[in-house]
Short mmCIF file of C-alpha atoms in Angstrom, two decimals:
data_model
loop_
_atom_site.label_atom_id
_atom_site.label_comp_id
_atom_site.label_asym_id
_atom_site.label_seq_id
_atom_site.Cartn_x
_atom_site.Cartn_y
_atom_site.Cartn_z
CA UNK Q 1 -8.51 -11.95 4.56
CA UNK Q 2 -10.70 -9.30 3.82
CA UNK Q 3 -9.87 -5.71 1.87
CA UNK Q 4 -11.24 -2.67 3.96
CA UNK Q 5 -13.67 -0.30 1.88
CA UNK Q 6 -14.56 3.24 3.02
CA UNK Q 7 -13.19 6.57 3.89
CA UNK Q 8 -12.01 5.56 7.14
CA UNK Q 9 -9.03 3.04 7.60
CA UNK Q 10 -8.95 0.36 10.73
CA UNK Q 11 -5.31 -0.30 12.73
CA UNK Q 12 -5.53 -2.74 16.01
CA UNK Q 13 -8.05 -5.29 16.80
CA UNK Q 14 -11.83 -5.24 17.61
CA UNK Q 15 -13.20 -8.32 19.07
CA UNK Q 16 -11.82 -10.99 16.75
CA UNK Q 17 -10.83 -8.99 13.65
CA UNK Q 18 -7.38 -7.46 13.23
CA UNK Q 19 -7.06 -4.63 11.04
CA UNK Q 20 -4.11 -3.89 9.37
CA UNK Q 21 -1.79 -2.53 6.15
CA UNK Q 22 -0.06 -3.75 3.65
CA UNK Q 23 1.80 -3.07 0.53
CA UNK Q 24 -1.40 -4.06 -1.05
CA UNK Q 25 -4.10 -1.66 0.95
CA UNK Q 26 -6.02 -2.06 4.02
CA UNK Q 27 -6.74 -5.61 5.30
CA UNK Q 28 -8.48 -7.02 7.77
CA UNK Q 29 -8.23 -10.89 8.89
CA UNK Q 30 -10.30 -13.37 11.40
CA UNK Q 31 -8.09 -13.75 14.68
CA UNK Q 32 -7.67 -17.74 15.31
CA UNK Q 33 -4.78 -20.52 14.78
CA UNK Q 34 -3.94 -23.53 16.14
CA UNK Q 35 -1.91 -23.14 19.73
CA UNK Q 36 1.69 -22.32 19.05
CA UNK Q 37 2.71 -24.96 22.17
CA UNK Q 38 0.93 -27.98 19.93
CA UNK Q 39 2.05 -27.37 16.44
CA UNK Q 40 5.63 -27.59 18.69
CA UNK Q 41 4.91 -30.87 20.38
CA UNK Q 42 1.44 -32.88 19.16
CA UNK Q 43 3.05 -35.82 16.34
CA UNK Q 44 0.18 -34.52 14.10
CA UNK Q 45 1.78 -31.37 13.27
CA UNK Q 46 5.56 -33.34 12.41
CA UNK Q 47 5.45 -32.02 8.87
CA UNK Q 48 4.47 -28.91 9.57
CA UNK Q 49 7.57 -28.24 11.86
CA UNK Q 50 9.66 -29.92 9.77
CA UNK Q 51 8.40 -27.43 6.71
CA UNK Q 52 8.45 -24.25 9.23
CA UNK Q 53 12.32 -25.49 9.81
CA UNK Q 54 13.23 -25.42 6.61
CA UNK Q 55 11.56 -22.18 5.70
CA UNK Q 56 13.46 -20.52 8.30
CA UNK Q 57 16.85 -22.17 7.13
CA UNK Q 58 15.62 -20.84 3.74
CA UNK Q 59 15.12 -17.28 5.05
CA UNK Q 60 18.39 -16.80 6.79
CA UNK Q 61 19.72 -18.27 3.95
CA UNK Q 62 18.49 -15.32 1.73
CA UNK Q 63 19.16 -13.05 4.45
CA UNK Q 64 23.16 -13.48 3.81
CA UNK Q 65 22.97 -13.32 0.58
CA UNK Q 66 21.38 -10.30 0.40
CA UNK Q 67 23.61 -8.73 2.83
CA UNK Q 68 26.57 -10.11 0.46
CA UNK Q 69 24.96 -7.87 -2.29
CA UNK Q 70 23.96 -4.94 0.07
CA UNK Q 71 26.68 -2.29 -2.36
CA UNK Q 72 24.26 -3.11 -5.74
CA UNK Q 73 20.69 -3.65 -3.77
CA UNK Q 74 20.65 -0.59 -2.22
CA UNK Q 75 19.44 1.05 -5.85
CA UNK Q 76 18.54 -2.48 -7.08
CA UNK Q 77 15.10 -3.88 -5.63
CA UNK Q 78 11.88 -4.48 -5.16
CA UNK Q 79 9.43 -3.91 -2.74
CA UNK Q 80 9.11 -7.98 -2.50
CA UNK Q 81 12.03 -8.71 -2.94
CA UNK Q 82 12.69 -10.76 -0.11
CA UNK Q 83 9.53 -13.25 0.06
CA UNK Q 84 10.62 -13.75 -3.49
CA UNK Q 85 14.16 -14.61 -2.77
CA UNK Q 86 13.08 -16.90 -0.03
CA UNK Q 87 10.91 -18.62 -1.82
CA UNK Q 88 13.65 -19.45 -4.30
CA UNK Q 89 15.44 -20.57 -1.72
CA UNK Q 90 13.27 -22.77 -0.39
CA UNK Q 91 13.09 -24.45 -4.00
CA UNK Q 92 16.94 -24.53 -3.18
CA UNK Q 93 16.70 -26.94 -0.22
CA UNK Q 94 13.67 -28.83 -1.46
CA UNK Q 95 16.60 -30.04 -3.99
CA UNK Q 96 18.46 -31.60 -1.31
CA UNK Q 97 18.05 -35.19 -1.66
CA UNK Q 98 20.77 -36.36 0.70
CA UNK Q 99 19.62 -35.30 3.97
CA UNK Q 100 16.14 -35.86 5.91
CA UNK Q 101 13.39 -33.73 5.71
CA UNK Q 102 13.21 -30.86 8.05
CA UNK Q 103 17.11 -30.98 7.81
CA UNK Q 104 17.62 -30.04 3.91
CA UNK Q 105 19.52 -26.94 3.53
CA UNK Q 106 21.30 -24.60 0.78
CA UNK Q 107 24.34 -26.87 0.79
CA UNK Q 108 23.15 -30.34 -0.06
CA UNK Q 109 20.62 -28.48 -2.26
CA UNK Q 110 21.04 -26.66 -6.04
CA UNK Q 111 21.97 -23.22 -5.57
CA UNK Q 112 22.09 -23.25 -9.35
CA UNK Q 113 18.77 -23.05 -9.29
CA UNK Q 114 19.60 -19.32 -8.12
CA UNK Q 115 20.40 -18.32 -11.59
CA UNK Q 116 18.53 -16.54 -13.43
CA UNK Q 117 16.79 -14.52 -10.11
CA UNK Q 118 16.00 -11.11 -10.54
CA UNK Q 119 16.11 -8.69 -7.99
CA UNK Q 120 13.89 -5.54 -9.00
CA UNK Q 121 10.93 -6.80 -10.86
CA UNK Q 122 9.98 -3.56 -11.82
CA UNK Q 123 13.14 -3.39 -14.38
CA UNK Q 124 14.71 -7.04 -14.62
CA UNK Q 125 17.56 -7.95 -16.34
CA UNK Q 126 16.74 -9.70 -19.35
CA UNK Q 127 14.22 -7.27 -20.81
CA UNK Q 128 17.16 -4.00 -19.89
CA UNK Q 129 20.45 -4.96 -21.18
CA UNK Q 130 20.82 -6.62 -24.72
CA UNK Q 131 24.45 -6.63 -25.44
CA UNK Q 132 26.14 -9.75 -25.37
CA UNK Q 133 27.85 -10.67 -22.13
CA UNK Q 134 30.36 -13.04 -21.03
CA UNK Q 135 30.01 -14.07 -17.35
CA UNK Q 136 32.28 -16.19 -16.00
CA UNK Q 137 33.22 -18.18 -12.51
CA UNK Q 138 36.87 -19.53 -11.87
CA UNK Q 139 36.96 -21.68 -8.92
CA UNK Q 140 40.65 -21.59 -9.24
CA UNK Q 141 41.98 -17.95 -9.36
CA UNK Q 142 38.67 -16.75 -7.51
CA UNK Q 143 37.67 -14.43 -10.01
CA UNK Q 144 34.02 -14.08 -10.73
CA UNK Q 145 34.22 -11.87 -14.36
CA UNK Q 146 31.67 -10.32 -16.58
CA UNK Q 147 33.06 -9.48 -20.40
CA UNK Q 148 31.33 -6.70 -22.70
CA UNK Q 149 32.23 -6.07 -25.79
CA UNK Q 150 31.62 -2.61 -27.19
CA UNK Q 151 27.63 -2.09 -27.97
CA UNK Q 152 25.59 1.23 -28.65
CA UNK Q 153 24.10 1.98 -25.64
CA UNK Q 154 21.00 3.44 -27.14
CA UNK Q 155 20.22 0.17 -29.26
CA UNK Q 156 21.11 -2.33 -26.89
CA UNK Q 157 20.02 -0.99 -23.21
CA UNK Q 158 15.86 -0.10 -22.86
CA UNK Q 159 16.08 2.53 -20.08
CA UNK Q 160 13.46 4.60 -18.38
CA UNK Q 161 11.82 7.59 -19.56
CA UNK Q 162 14.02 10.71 -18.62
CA UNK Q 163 17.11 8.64 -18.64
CA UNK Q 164 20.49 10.35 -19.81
CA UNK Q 165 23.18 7.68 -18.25
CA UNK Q 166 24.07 4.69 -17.03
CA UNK Q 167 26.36 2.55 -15.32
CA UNK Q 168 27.26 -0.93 -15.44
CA UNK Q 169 27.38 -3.29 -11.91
CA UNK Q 170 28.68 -6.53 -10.91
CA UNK Q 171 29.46 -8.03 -8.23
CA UNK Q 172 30.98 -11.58 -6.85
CA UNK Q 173 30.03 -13.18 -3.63
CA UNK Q 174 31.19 -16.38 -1.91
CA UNK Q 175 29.06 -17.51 0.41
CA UNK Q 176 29.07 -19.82 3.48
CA UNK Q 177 25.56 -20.50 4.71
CA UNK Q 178 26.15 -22.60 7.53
CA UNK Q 179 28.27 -19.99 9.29
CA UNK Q 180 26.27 -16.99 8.16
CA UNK Q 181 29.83 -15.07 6.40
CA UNK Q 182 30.79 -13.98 3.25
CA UNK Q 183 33.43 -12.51 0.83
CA UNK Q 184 32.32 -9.85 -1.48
CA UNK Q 185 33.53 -7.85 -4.37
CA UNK Q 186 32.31 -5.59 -7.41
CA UNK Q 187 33.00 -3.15 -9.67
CA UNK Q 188 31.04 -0.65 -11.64
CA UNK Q 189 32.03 1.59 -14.59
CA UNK Q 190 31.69 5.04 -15.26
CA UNK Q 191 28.63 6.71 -15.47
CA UNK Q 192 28.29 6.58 -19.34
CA UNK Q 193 25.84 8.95 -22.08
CA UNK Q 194 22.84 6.77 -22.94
CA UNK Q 195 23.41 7.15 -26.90
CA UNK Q 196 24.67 6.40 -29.79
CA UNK Q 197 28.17 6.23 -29.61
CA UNK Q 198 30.00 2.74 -29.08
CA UNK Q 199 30.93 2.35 -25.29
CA UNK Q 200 34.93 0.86 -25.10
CA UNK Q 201 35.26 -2.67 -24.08
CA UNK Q 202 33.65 -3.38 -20.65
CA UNK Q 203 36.13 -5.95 -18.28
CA UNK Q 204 35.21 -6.37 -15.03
CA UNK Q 205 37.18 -8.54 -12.09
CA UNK Q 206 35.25 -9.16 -8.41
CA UNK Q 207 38.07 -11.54 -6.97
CA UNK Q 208 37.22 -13.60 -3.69
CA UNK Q 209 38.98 -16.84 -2.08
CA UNK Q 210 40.75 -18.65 -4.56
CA UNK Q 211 39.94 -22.84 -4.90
CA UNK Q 212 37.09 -21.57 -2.53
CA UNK Q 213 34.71 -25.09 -1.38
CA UNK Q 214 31.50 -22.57 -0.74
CA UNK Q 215 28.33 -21.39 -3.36
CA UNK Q 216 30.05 -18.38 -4.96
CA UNK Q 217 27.48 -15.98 -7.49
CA UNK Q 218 27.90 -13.50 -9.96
CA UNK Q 219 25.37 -10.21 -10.26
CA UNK Q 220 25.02 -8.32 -12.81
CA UNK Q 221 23.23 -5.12 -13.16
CA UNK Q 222 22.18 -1.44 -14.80
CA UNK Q 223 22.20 1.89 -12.94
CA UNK Q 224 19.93 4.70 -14.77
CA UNK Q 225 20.99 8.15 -14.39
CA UNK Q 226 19.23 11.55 -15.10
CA UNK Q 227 22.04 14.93 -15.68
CA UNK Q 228 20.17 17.81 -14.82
CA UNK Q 229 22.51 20.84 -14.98
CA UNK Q 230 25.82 19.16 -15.17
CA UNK Q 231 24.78 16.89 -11.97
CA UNK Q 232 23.85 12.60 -12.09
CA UNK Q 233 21.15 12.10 -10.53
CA UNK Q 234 19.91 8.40 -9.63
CA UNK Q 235 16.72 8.28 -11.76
CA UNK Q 236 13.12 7.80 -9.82
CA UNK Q 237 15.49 6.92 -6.36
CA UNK Q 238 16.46 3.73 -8.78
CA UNK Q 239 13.09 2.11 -9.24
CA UNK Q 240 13.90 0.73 -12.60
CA UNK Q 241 17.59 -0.44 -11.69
CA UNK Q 242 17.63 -4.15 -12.71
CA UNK Q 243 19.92 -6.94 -11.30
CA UNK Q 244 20.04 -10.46 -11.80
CA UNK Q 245 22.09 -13.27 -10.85
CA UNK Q 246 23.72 -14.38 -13.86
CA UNK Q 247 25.90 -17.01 -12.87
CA UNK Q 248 25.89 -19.24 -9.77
CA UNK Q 249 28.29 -22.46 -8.99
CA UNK Q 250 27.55 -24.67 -6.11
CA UNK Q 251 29.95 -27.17 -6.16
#
């Protein structure tokens, strides 16, 4: 892979160089491979069809889970988001030491190992919100909680230049990879002053299937806000919106 230098910027192929874009410039790359109908059938290329199937399991995988969190991601991510998320998932199913390789999935693996992701680099999580919080998973009643007690917004949440409000996010999902479905729920509060005034304690409740078998995650996340003449508006489209998952149980 090569970077393209110049005034004038390649697209298509010439000869046996492909031009193209990306998120980081102009590129251009060799054209070559090994024949897609060997890597499928010749016994020397077993591991790399077993690793291609479990990438793909990995990437459908974090295909439904985004879609579970589709309400708080639309303001909440990253332009690489995805590859990153599938990577973690792959880590996921590399943890499955039950089943053969080529056949490890999401289930037999850790999804715990899920906690802790962040889903907009650009503003994550852990270096947003400081106040205290209480998340919490009940298998039982299906609630998937997050707890706030009251904290001075100013002090305890670093937001963006030209930031006014914010909002608080959550949301629960229960999800069941091997038939691609899911149960969602979440909750946001008001759109609050970014100050110094004590916010009121923050409760919120995403229920889904009670004594539910299947992976079930908690998100939790910041909305930034900008009032210009009495009107919220989302500020820089959301770029620094962080959300994280903060809680995962796999069973």
């Amino acid at each position: 892979m090569a970077r393209q230098k110049g005034i004038i910027k390649l697209k298509g192929t010439i000869g046996d160089i492909t031009f193209y874009k990306t998120q980081d410039g102009h590129l251009a790359r060799e054209k070559g491979g090994i024949d897609a109908s060997r890597i499928a059938s010749d016994p020397a290329f077993q591991r790399t069809r077993e690793n291609g199937s479990e990438f793909g399991r990995a990437g459908k995988a974090g295909k439904i889970l985004r879609t579970s969190l589709r309400a708080l991601l639309l303001n909440s991510a990253d332009g690489r988001m995805v590859s990153r998320l599938t990577q973690a998932m792959v880590k996921v199913i590399q943890a499955d030491v039950t089943s053969l390789r080529g056949l490890r999935n999401v289930i037999d693996g850790e999804a715990e190992l899920l906690a802790g992701f962040e889903f907009n680099i650009r503003g994550k999580l852990g270096t947003s919100l400081f106040a205290p919080f209480v998340g919490a998973i009940d298998r039982v009643s299906g609630d998937i909680t997050v707890d706030i007690d009251p904290f001075i917004p100013a002090n305890m949440i670093a937001a963006p230049t030209g930031t006014t409000h914010f909002k608080i996010i959550s949301a629960g999902a229960e999800i069941d990879f091997e038939a691609e479905t899911f149960v969602e729920a979440h909750s946001e509060t008001a759109i609050l002053p970014w100050d110094g005034v004590a916010t009121v304690v923050i409760n919120q409740v995403n229920a889904v299937t009670p004594n539910s078998t299947k992976p079930l995650f908690l998100a939790l996340g910041v909305e930034f806000y900008q009032e210009v003449n009495g009107q919220m508006y989302a500020l820089k489209n959301g770029a620094y919106n962080p959300l994280a998952l903060v809680q995962v149980s796999g069973l």
